[in-house]
CSV table of C-alpha atoms in Angstrom, one decimal:
chain,number,residue,atom,x,y,z
A,719,MET,CA,12.7,-24.7,-30.4
A,720,SER,CA,14.2,-27.9,-29.3
A,721,LYS,CA,12.3,-30.5,-27.2
A,722,GLY,CA,14.7,-30.0,-24.3
A,723,LYS,CA,14.1,-26.3,-24.3
A,724,ASN,CA,10.3,-26.9,-24.3
A,725,MET,CA,10.6,-29.2,-21.4
A,726,ALA,CA,12.7,-26.7,-19.5
A,727,GLU,CA,10.2,-23.9,-20.2
A,728,SER,CA,7.3,-26.2,-19.0
A,729,LYS,CA,9.1,-26.9,-15.7
A,730,LYS,CA,9.4,-23.2,-14.8
A,731,ALA,CA,7.0,-22.1,-12.0
A,732,PHE,CA,5.3,-19.1,-13.3
A,733,ASN,CA,3.1,-19.1,-16.4
A,734,THR,CA,0.7,-16.2,-17.1
A,735,VAL,CA,-1.8,-17.3,-14.5
A,736,SER,CA,0.7,-17.8,-11.8
A,737,ALA,CA,2.3,-14.6,-12.4
A,738,VAL,CA,-1.0,-12.8,-12.3
A,739,MET,CA,-1.9,-14.5,-9.2
A,740,LEU,CA,1.4,-13.6,-7.6
A,741,GLY,CA,0.9,-10.0,-8.6
A,742,ILE,CA,-2.7,-9.8,-7.3
A,743,GLY,CA,-1.5,-11.6,-4.1
A,744,SER,CA,1.1,-8.9,-3.6
A,745,MET,CA,-1.2,-6.0,-4.3
A,746,VAL,CA,-4.4,-7.1,-2.6
A,747,GLY,CA,-3.3,-7.1,1.0
A,748,ALA,CA,-2.2,-3.7,2.3
A,749,GLY,CA,-4.1,-2.1,-0.5
A,750,ILE,CA,-7.6,-3.1,0.5
A,751,PHE,CA,-7.2,-3.8,4.1
A,752,ILE,CA,-4.9,-1.0,5.3
A,753,VAL,CA,-4.9,1.8,2.6
A,754,ILE,CA,-8.6,2.0,1.8
A,755,GLY,CA,-9.4,3.2,5.4
A,756,GLN,CA,-6.4,5.6,5.5
A,757,ALA,CA,-7.0,7.0,2.0
A,758,GLY,CA,-10.8,7.2,2.7
A,759,SER,CA,-10.1,9.3,5.8
A,760,ILE,CA,-8.4,11.8,3.5
A,761,ALA,CA,-10.5,11.7,0.2
A,762,GLY,CA,-13.8,10.8,1.7
A,763,ASN,CA,-16.3,9.6,-0.9
A,764,LEU,CA,-13.9,10.5,-3.7
A,765,VAL,CA,-11.5,7.9,-2.8
A,766,TRP,CA,-12.6,5.7,-5.6
A,767,VAL,CA,-11.4,8.5,-8.0
A,768,SER,CA,-8.0,8.4,-6.2
A,769,PHE,CA,-8.0,4.6,-6.9
A,770,ILE,CA,-8.5,5.3,-10.6
A,771,PHE,CA,-5.7,7.7,-10.7
A,772,GLY,CA,-3.5,5.3,-8.8
A,773,GLY,CA,-4.4,2.6,-11.1
A,774,VAL,CA,-3.5,4.6,-14.1
A,775,ALA,CA,0.0,5.5,-12.6
A,776,ALA,CA,0.4,1.8,-11.7
A,777,LEU,CA,-0.3,0.8,-15.4
A,778,LEU,CA,2.3,3.3,-16.7
A,779,SER,CA,4.8,2.2,-14.2
A,780,GLY,CA,4.1,-1.5,-14.8
A,781,TYR,CA,4.5,-1.1,-18.6
A,782,SER,CA,8.0,0.5,-18.0
A,783,LEU,CA,9.1,-2.1,-15.6
A,784,ALA,CA,7.7,-5.0,-17.9
A,785,LYS,CA,9.8,-3.6,-20.8
A,786,LEU,CA,12.9,-3.4,-18.5
A,787,ALA,CA,12.4,-7.0,-17.2
A,788,ILE,CA,12.1,-8.3,-20.8
A,789,ARG,CA,15.3,-6.5,-21.9
A,790,TYR,CA,17.3,-7.2,-18.6
A,791,PRO,CA,15.9,-10.5,-17.2
A,792,SER,CA,17.2,-10.7,-13.5
A,793,ARG,CA,15.8,-11.9,-10.3
A,794,GLY,CA,16.9,-8.5,-8.9
A,795,GLY,CA,14.2,-6.6,-10.8
A,796,ILE,CA,14.4,-2.8,-10.1
A,797,VAL,CA,17.9,-3.2,-8.6
A,798,GLU,CA,19.2,-4.6,-11.9
A,799,TYR,CA,17.5,-1.8,-14.0
A,800,LEU,CA,19.0,0.9,-11.7
A,801,VAL,CA,22.5,-0.4,-12.4
A,802,GLN,CA,21.8,-0.9,-16.2
A,803,SER,CA,20.8,2.8,-16.3
A,804,PHE,CA,23.2,4.5,-14.0
A,805,GLY,CA,26.2,2.2,-14.1
A,806,GLU,CA,28.0,0.4,-11.3
A,807,GLY,CA,28.4,3.4,-9.0
A,808,VAL,CA,27.5,4.6,-5.5
A,809,PHE,CA,24.2,6.2,-6.7
A,810,SER,CA,22.7,3.0,-8.2
A,811,GLY,CA,24.1,1.0,-5.3
A,812,SER,CA,22.4,3.3,-2.7
A,813,ALA,CA,19.2,3.3,-4.6
A,814,GLY,CA,19.3,-0.5,-4.8
A,815,ILE,CA,19.8,-0.8,-0.9
A,816,LEU,CA,17.1,1.7,-0.3
A,817,PHE,CA,14.7,-0.3,-2.5
A,818,TYR,CA,15.5,-3.5,-0.7
A,819,LEU,CA,15.0,-1.9,2.6
A,820,SER,CA,11.6,-0.5,1.4
A,821,GLN,CA,10.5,-3.9,0.7
A,822,LEU,CA,11.3,-5.1,4.2
A,823,ILE,CA,9.5,-2.0,5.7
A,824,ALA,CA,6.4,-2.9,3.5
A,825,ILE,CA,6.5,-6.5,4.7
A,826,ALA,CA,6.7,-5.2,8.3
A,827,ALA,CA,3.8,-2.9,7.8
A,828,VAL,CA,1.6,-5.6,6.2
A,829,ALA,CA,2.6,-8.1,9.0
A,830,LYS,CA,1.6,-5.5,11.6
A,831,SER,CA,-1.7,-5.1,9.8
A,832,PHE,CA,-2.1,-8.9,10.0
A,833,GLY,CA,-1.5,-8.6,13.8
A,834,ALA,CA,-4.1,-5.9,14.2
A,835,TYR,CA,-6.8,-7.8,12.2
A,836,ALA,CA,-6.0,-11.0,14.2
A,837,GLU,CA,-6.6,-9.0,17.5
A,838,THR,CA,-9.9,-7.8,16.1
A,839,PHE,CA,-10.8,-11.3,15.0
A,840,MET,CA,-9.8,-12.6,18.5
A,841,PRO,CA,-10.5,-9.9,21.0
A,842,ALA,CA,-9.2,-12.0,23.9
A,843,SER,CA,-5.6,-11.7,22.5
A,844,GLU,CA,-5.7,-7.9,22.4
A,845,HIS,CA,-1.9,-7.2,23.0
A,846,TRP,CA,-0.7,-10.2,20.8
A,847,GLY,CA,-0.5,-8.2,17.5
A,848,ASN,CA,3.2,-8.3,17.2
A,849,PHE,CA,3.3,-11.9,18.1
A,850,TYR,CA,1.0,-12.8,15.3
A,851,ALA,CA,2.9,-10.5,12.9
A,852,ILE,CA,6.1,-12.3,13.7
A,853,GLY,CA,4.4,-15.7,13.5
A,854,ILE,CA,3.0,-15.1,9.9
A,855,VAL,CA,6.4,-13.9,8.6
A,856,SER,CA,8.0,-17.0,10.1
A,857,ILE,CA,5.5,-19.3,8.3
A,858,PHE,CA,6.0,-17.7,5.0
A,859,ILE,CA,9.8,-17.7,5.5
A,860,LEU,CA,9.4,-21.6,5.8
A,861,ILE,CA,7.2,-21.8,2.7
A,862,ASN,CA,9.6,-19.7,0.6
A,863,LEU,CA,12.6,-21.9,1.7
A,864,LEU,CA,10.8,-24.9,0.0
A,865,GLY,CA,11.0,-23.1,-3.4
A,866,ALA,CA,9.4,-20.9,-6.0
A,867,ALA,CA,7.0,-23.5,-7.1
A,868,LEU,CA,5.4,-23.8,-3.7
A,869,VAL,CA,5.3,-20.0,-3.5
A,870,ALA,CA,3.3,-19.9,-6.8
A,871,LYS,CA,1.0,-22.9,-5.7
A,872,SER,CA,0.2,-21.4,-2.2
A,873,GLU,CA,-0.3,-17.9,-3.8
A,874,ASN,CA,-2.9,-19.3,-6.2
A,875,ILE,CA,-4.9,-20.9,-3.5
A,876,ILE,CA,-4.9,-17.8,-1.2
A,877,VAL,CA,-5.7,-15.4,-4.0
A,878,ILE,CA,-8.7,-17.4,-5.2
A,879,ILE,CA,-10.2,-17.6,-1.7
A,880,LYS,CA,-9.7,-14.0,-0.7
A,881,VAL,CA,-10.7,-12.4,-4.1
A,882,SER,CA,-13.8,-14.7,-4.1
A,883,ILE,CA,-15.0,-13.3,-0.8
A,884,LEU,CA,-14.1,-9.7,-1.6
A,885,LEU,CA,-16.1,-9.9,-4.8
A,886,PHE,CA,-19.0,-11.5,-2.9
A,887,PHE,CA,-18.9,-8.7,-0.3
A,888,THR,CA,-18.5,-6.0,-2.8
A,889,GLY,CA,-21.3,-7.3,-5.1
A,890,ILE,CA,-23.8,-7.5,-2.1
A,891,ALA,CA,-22.8,-4.4,-0.5
A,892,LEU,CA,-23.2,-2.2,-3.5
A,893,PHE,CA,-26.9,-3.0,-3.3
A,894,TYR,CA,-27.0,-1.6,0.2
A,895,VAL,CA,-25.1,1.7,-0.7
A,896,GLU,CA,-26.7,4.8,0.8
A,897,PRO,CA,-26.7,7.3,-2.1
A,898,LYS,CA,-26.5,10.3,0.4
A,899,LEU,CA,-23.1,9.0,1.6
A,900,LEU,CA,-21.8,9.2,-2.0
A,901,SER,CA,-23.6,12.5,-2.9
A,902,MET,CA,-21.9,15.7,-4.0
A,903,SER,CA,-23.0,17.4,-0.7
A,904,ASP,CA,-20.8,15.2,1.3
A,905,MET,CA,-17.9,15.5,-1.2
A,906,PRO,CA,-14.6,16.7,0.5
A,907,PRO,CA,-12.4,19.3,-1.3
A,908,MET,CA,-11.2,18.2,-4.6
A,909,GLN,CA,-7.4,18.6,-3.6
A,910,ASP,CA,-8.0,16.0,-0.9
A,911,MET,CA,-8.6,13.3,-3.7
A,912,PHE,CA,-5.3,14.2,-5.1
A,913,PHE,CA,-3.5,14.0,-1.8
A,914,ALA,CA,-4.8,10.4,-1.3
A,915,ILE,CA,-3.4,9.2,-4.7
A,916,GLY,CA,0.0,8.5,-3.0
A,917,LEU,CA,-1.6,6.0,-0.6
A,918,THR,CA,-3.8,4.5,-3.3
A,919,PHE,CA,-0.7,3.9,-5.5
A,920,PHE,CA,1.0,2.2,-2.6
A,921,ALA,CA,-1.9,-0.2,-2.6
A,922,TYR,CA,-0.9,-1.2,-6.2
A,923,GLN,CA,2.8,-1.2,-5.7
A,924,GLY,CA,3.1,-5.0,-5.3
A,925,PHE,CA,2.9,-5.4,-9.1
A,926,SER,CA,6.7,-4.9,-9.2
A,927,VAL,CA,7.0,-8.4,-7.7
A,928,ILE,CA,6.1,-9.8,-11.1
A,929,THR,CA,9.4,-8.7,-12.6
A,930,ASN,CA,11.4,-10.7,-9.9
A,931,THR,CA,9.9,-14.0,-11.4
A,932,ILE,CA,11.4,-13.4,-14.8
A,933,GLU,CA,13.9,-16.2,-14.5
A,934,ASP,CA,11.2,-18.6,-13.2
A,935,MET,CA,8.8,-17.5,-15.9
A,936,GLN,CA,7.6,-19.4,-18.9
A,937,ASN,CA,8.0,-17.5,-22.3
A,938,PRO,CA,8.8,-14.2,-20.4
A,939,LYS,CA,8.7,-12.1,-23.5
A,940,LYS,CA,4.9,-12.6,-23.8
A,941,THR,CA,4.1,-13.5,-20.2
A,942,MET,CA,5.7,-10.4,-18.4
A,943,MET,CA,3.7,-7.7,-20.1
A,944,ARG,CA,0.5,-9.7,-20.2
A,945,ALA,CA,0.6,-10.7,-16.5
A,946,MET,CA,1.6,-7.2,-15.5
A,947,ILE,CA,-1.3,-5.4,-17.3
A,948,ILE,CA,-4.0,-8.0,-16.5
A,949,SER,CA,-3.2,-8.0,-12.8
A,950,ILE,CA,-3.2,-4.2,-12.5
A,951,ILE,CA,-6.5,-3.9,-14.3
A,952,LEU,CA,-8.1,-6.6,-12.3
A,953,VAL,CA,-6.9,-5.1,-9.0
A,954,ALA,CA,-7.9,-1.6,-10.0
A,955,ALA,CA,-11.5,-2.8,-10.8
A,956,LEU,CA,-11.6,-4.6,-7.4
A,957,TYR,CA,-10.3,-1.5,-5.6
A,958,ILE,CA,-12.7,1.0,-7.3
A,959,PHE,CA,-15.8,-1.0,-6.6
A,960,THR,CA,-14.7,-2.0,-3.1
A,961,SER,CA,-14.0,1.7,-2.1
A,962,LEU,CA,-17.6,2.5,-3.4
A,963,ALA,CA,-19.0,-0.3,-1.2
A,964,VAL,CA,-17.1,0.9,1.9
A,965,LEU,CA,-17.8,4.7,1.5
A,966,GLY,CA,-21.4,4.0,0.6
A,967,ASN,CA,-22.0,2.0,3.8
A,968,LEU,CA,-19.9,4.1,6.2
A,969,SER,CA,-19.9,7.7,7.0
A,970,LEU,CA,-16.7,9.7,6.9
A,971,PRO,CA,-16.5,9.8,10.7
A,972,GLU,CA,-16.9,6.0,10.9
A,973,VAL,CA,-14.2,5.5,8.2
A,974,ILE,CA,-11.8,7.7,10.2
A,975,LYS,CA,-12.6,5.9,13.5
A,976,ALA,CA,-12.1,2.5,12.0
A,977,LYS,CA,-9.4,3.4,9.3
A,978,ASP,CA,-7.1,0.4,10.2
A,979,TYR,CA,-10.0,-2.0,9.6
A,980,ALA,CA,-12.4,-0.1,7.6
A,981,LEU,CA,-13.3,-2.8,5.2
A,982,ALA,CA,-14.3,-5.3,7.9
A,983,GLU,CA,-16.3,-2.4,9.6
A,984,ALA,CA,-18.2,-1.8,6.3
A,985,ALA,CA,-19.4,-5.4,6.2
A,986,LYS,CA,-21.5,-4.7,9.6
A,987,PRO,CA,-24.3,-2.8,7.9
A,988,VAL,CA,-24.9,-5.6,5.4
A,989,PHE,CA,-23.9,-8.7,7.1
A,990,GLY,CA,-23.8,-7.9,10.9
A,991,GLU,CA,-21.1,-9.0,13.2
A,992,LEU,CA,-20.7,-12.3,11.3
A,993,GLY,CA,-19.8,-10.2,8.2
A,994,PHE,CA,-17.2,-8.3,10.2
A,995,LYS,CA,-15.7,-11.6,11.3
A,996,ILE,CA,-15.7,-13.0,7.8
A,997,MET,CA,-14.0,-9.8,6.4
A,998,ALA,CA,-11.4,-9.8,9.3
A,999,ALA,CA,-10.6,-13.4,8.4
A,1000,THR,CA,-10.2,-12.6,4.8
A,1001,ALA,CA,-8.0,-9.7,5.8
A,1002,LEU,CA,-5.7,-12.2,7.5
A,1003,LEU,CA,-5.6,-14.3,4.3
A,1004,ALA,CA,-5.0,-11.1,2.2
A,1005,THR,CA,-2.2,-9.7,4.3
A,1006,ALA,CA,-0.6,-13.1,4.6
A,1007,SER,CA,-0.5,-13.6,0.9
A,1008,ALA,CA,1.0,-10.1,0.4
A,1009,ILE,CA,3.7,-11.2,2.9
A,1010,ASN,CA,4.3,-14.4,0.9
A,1011,ALA,CA,4.7,-12.5,-2.4
A,1012,THR,CA,6.9,-9.8,-1.1
A,1013,LEU,CA,9.2,-12.1,0.9
A,1014,TYR,CA,9.9,-14.0,-2.5
A,1015,ALA,CA,10.7,-10.6,-4.2
A,1016,ALA,CA,12.9,-9.4,-1.3
A,1017,THR,CA,14.9,-12.7,-1.3
A,1018,GLU,CA,15.5,-12.4,-5.1
A,1019,ILE,CA,16.5,-8.7,-4.7
A,1020,GLY,CA,18.9,-9.6,-1.7
A,1021,TYR,CA,20.5,-12.6,-3.8
A,1022,THR,CA,21.0,-10.3,-6.8
A,1023,MET,CA,22.8,-7.5,-4.8
A,1024,ALA,CA,25.0,-10.0,-2.9
A,1025,LYS,CA,25.8,-12.2,-5.9
A,1026,ASP,CA,27.9,-9.5,-7.8
A,1027,GLY,CA,27.2,-6.4,-5.8
A,1028,ASN,CA,27.0,-4.7,-2.4
A,1029,LEU,CA,25.4,-7.0,0.1
A,1030,PRO,CA,27.3,-9.5,2.2
A,1031,LYS,CA,27.9,-13.0,0.5
A,1032,VAL,CA,25.7,-14.7,3.1
A,1033,TYR,CA,22.7,-13.6,1.1
A,1034,THR,CA,23.9,-16.1,-1.7
A,1035,TYR,CA,24.2,-19.2,0.4
A,1036,ASN,CA,21.7,-22.0,-0.4
A,1037,ILE,CA,19.2,-23.1,2.2
A,1038,HIS,CA,17.1,-26.0,0.6
A,1039,SER,CA,15.4,-24.4,-2.4
A,1040,SER,CA,16.1,-20.8,-1.4
A,1041,TYR,CA,18.8,-18.5,0.0
A,1042,ALA,CA,20.2,-17.5,3.3
A,1043,GLY,CA,19.2,-13.9,2.5
A,1044,LEU,CA,15.7,-15.0,3.2
A,1045,ILE,CA,16.6,-15.6,6.8
A,1046,VAL,CA,18.6,-12.3,7.1
A,1047,SER,CA,15.6,-10.4,5.7
A,1048,GLY,CA,13.4,-12.0,8.3
A,1049,ILE,CA,15.8,-11.0,11.1
A,1050,LEU,CA,15.9,-7.4,9.8
A,1051,ILE,CA,12.0,-7.3,9.6
A,1052,LEU,CA,11.7,-8.4,13.3
A,1053,PRO,CA,12.7,-5.0,15.0
A,1054,MET,CA,10.5,-3.1,12.5
A,1055,ILE,CA,7.6,-5.1,13.6
A,1056,LEU,CA,8.3,-4.6,17.2
A,1057,PHE,CA,9.4,-0.8,17.3
A,1058,LEU,CA,8.0,1.1,14.3
A,1059,ASN,CA,4.6,3.0,14.1
A,1060,LEU,CA,2.4,1.5,11.4
A,1061,SER,CA,0.9,4.6,9.8
A,1062,GLU,CA,4.2,6.6,9.6
A,1063,VAL,CA,6.1,3.5,8.2
A,1064,THR,CA,3.4,3.0,5.7
A,1065,THR,CA,3.7,6.6,4.5
A,1066,ILE,CA,7.6,6.5,4.5
A,1067,ALA,CA,7.5,3.2,2.5
A,1068,ALA,CA,5.0,4.7,-0.1
A,1069,LEU,CA,7.2,7.7,-0.6
A,1070,VAL,CA,10.3,5.7,-0.9
A,1071,VAL,CA,8.6,3.3,-3.5
A,1072,LEU,CA,7.5,6.3,-5.5
A,1073,ILE,CA,10.8,8.0,-5.6
A,1074,ILE,CA,12.8,4.8,-6.3
A,1075,GLN,CA,10.3,3.8,-9.2
A,1076,GLY,CA,10.5,7.5,-10.5
A,1077,ILE,CA,14.4,7.2,-10.6
A,1078,THR,CA,14.0,3.8,-12.3
A,1079,HIS,CA,11.8,5.2,-15.0
A,1080,ALA,CA,14.0,8.2,-15.5
A,1081,GLY,CA,16.8,5.8,-16.0
A,1082,HIS,CA,14.7,3.8,-18.4
A,1083,ILE,CA,14.5,6.9,-20.7
A,1084,LEU,CA,18.3,6.6,-21.1
A,1085,LYS,CA,17.9,3.0,-22.3
A,1086,ILE,CA,14.7,3.5,-24.3
A,1087,LYS,CA,16.5,2.4,-27.6
A,1088,GLU,CA,17.6,-0.9,-26.0
A,1089,THR,CA,14.1,-1.7,-24.4
A,1090,GLY,CA,12.1,-0.6,-27.4
A,1091,ALA,CA,9.6,0.9,-25.0
A,1092,ASN,CA,7.3,3.8,-25.9
A,1093,LEU,CA,9.1,7.1,-24.9
A,1094,PHE,CA,5.7,8.9,-24.1
A,1095,LEU,CA,4.5,6.2,-21.8
A,1096,VAL,CA,7.9,5.9,-19.9
A,1097,THR,CA,8.1,9.6,-19.6
A,1098,SER,CA,4.6,9.8,-18.2
A,1099,ALA,CA,5.5,7.0,-15.7
A,1100,THR,CA,8.4,9.1,-14.5
A,1101,ILE,CA,6.4,12.3,-14.2
A,1102,SER,CA,3.5,10.5,-12.4
A,1103,MET,CA,5.8,8.9,-9.8
A,1104,PHE,CA,7.6,12.1,-8.9
A,1105,GLY,CA,4.4,14.2,-9.0
A,1106,ILE,CA,2.5,11.8,-6.7
A,1107,ALA,CA,5.5,11.7,-4.3
A,1108,LEU,CA,5.5,15.5,-4.1
A,1109,LEU,CA,1.8,15.7,-3.5
A,1110,THR,CA,2.0,13.0,-0.8
A,1111,LEU,CA,5.0,14.7,0.8
A,1112,TYR,CA,3.3,18.0,0.9
A,1113,TYR,CA,0.1,16.7,2.4
A,1114,THR,CA,1.8,14.5,5.1
A,1115,SER,CA,4.2,17.2,6.1
A,1116,GLN,CA,1.3,19.3,7.2
A,1117,LYS,CA,0.5,16.7,9.8
A,1118,THR,CA,3.9,15.2,10.3
A,1119,PRO,CA,6.4,18.0,9.9
A,1120,LEU,CA,9.4,15.6,10.3
A,1121,ILE,CA,8.3,13.3,7.4
A,1122,ALA,CA,10.7,15.0,5.0
A,1123,TYR,CA,13.7,14.4,7.4
A,1124,TYR,CA,12.6,10.7,7.7
A,1125,ILE,CA,12.9,10.5,4.0
A,1126,LEU,CA,16.2,12.2,3.8
A,1127,GLY,CA,17.3,10.0,6.6
A,1128,SER,CA,16.3,6.9,4.7
A,1129,PHE,CA,18.4,8.1,1.8
A,1130,ALA,CA,21.3,9.0,4.0
A,1131,SER,CA,21.2,5.5,5.7
A,1132,ALA,CA,21.2,3.7,2.3
A,1133,PHE,CA,24.2,5.8,1.2
A,1134,ILE,CA,26.1,5.1,4.4
A,1135,LEU,CA,25.4,1.3,4.0
A,1136,GLU,CA,26.6,1.4,0.4
A,1137,PHE,CA,29.7,3.3,1.3
A,1138,SER,CA,30.4,0.8,4.3
A,1139,PHE,CA,29.9,-2.2,2.1
A,1140,ARG,CA,32.3,-0.8,-0.5
A,1141,LEU,CA,35.0,-0.3,2.1
A,1142,VAL,CA,34.5,-3.7,4.0
A,1143,ASN,CA,33.7,-5.9,1.1
A,1144,LYS,CA,35.9,-4.3,-1.6
A,1145,ARG,CA,33.1,-5.0,-3.9
A,1146,VAL,CA,30.5,-2.9,-6.0
A,1147,ILE,CA,27.1,-3.7,-7.4
A,1148,GLN,CA,27.4,-4.9,-11.0
A,1149,LYS,CA,25.4,-5.7,-14.0
A,1150,GLN,CA,24.0,-9.2,-14.1
A,1151,VAL,CA,22.8,-9.0,-17.8
A,1152,HIS,CA,25.3,-8.2,-20.5
A,1153,GLU,CA,25.3,-7.6,-24.2
A,1154,SER,CA,22.4,-10.1,-25.0
A,1155,HIS,CA,19.4,-10.0,-22.8
A,1156,LEU,CA,19.7,-13.8,-22.7
A,1157,ILE,CA,23.3,-13.8,-21.2
A,1158,ILE,CA,23.0,-13.6,-17.4
A,1159,LYS,CA,26.2,-13.6,-15.4
A,1160,LYS,CA,26.4,-16.6,-13.1
């Protein structure tokens, strides 16, 4: 390798540590501070088992995505893999738009969670949740406009702080666990544990952000897979022990009552009101960093889709060290924050992510010879995504009968947008990576 190439590699923003930090930052946000309470209200003291299954599914999915990223290195991530697998047609274009929109919905959900925790932390501002949500998204839009290097550096700092506090809380809280609360006598029906896997997987789903850093990554052939596996395993361990700490300190009725801020509530028995405040402040950091990481990914996805595909060209216009698509995404997120219901939107986003990832892994099977991935692992990833989606859809449809129609409506909206862009722009989504995985269309 030449000296010039070595220098170029060293200037790239993401090494293994930075990529792991970005993955953890994207996962540990909605996962711990939103999903743990909602999943706990379903699975009770078996929620830690749901997190194990969710973690296994995430590892399978992460393996498949990492192999695709190495073979097809593109900022677009899943969008590029869909086009590579299914061609430059309406199906892949619609799926790409749906995935992009799901990222925006996820950001809106996490931002609303930030607002809810901000209200809890500052009770005097009870109805200011949406204002806080919009404010934090705006701040991280500015940070992302300053470039990938600042995203990586800011993410490293936030992740270190929030994970340290979570580890401290979990370590202490485990010593105060009431065995009765985790006993077999208080165990819910086993099927409830399976129904909660969809939510627990959604707690991990930020790992796909790592694939969007491929063009800013040092030595991606080694770094991508390493960062993917390390980040998922570390987050899985954190989720499992934290869920034991929460369900070991709160009864199921208490978890259900405080499901939107269960982790902060679980700090009260151990640390009192001060502990609640500290965990609420940590929740603000965690959800903020998840917004930071996911905004970066959404911008890269939008840029890729617009560059040779089916989003308006405005997404590709440069603004400082980022793209105008970042601003467009922020504008689209705004009405979601203002008008959408948090719990339903979270479920819809979880289901859409599961289905899109299932489709992506199914397409990977068609390209298995090109990626050199293990067929059994990729097939297992495909089956797990669709299986978890079906379980989640079945359970949620019992309480929200219209959920299936919401999902169908989401797919229909993506198809209409794709068809409209084709008519108006006279352009179709295209492959960015051709022949050699090192040749990227500019």
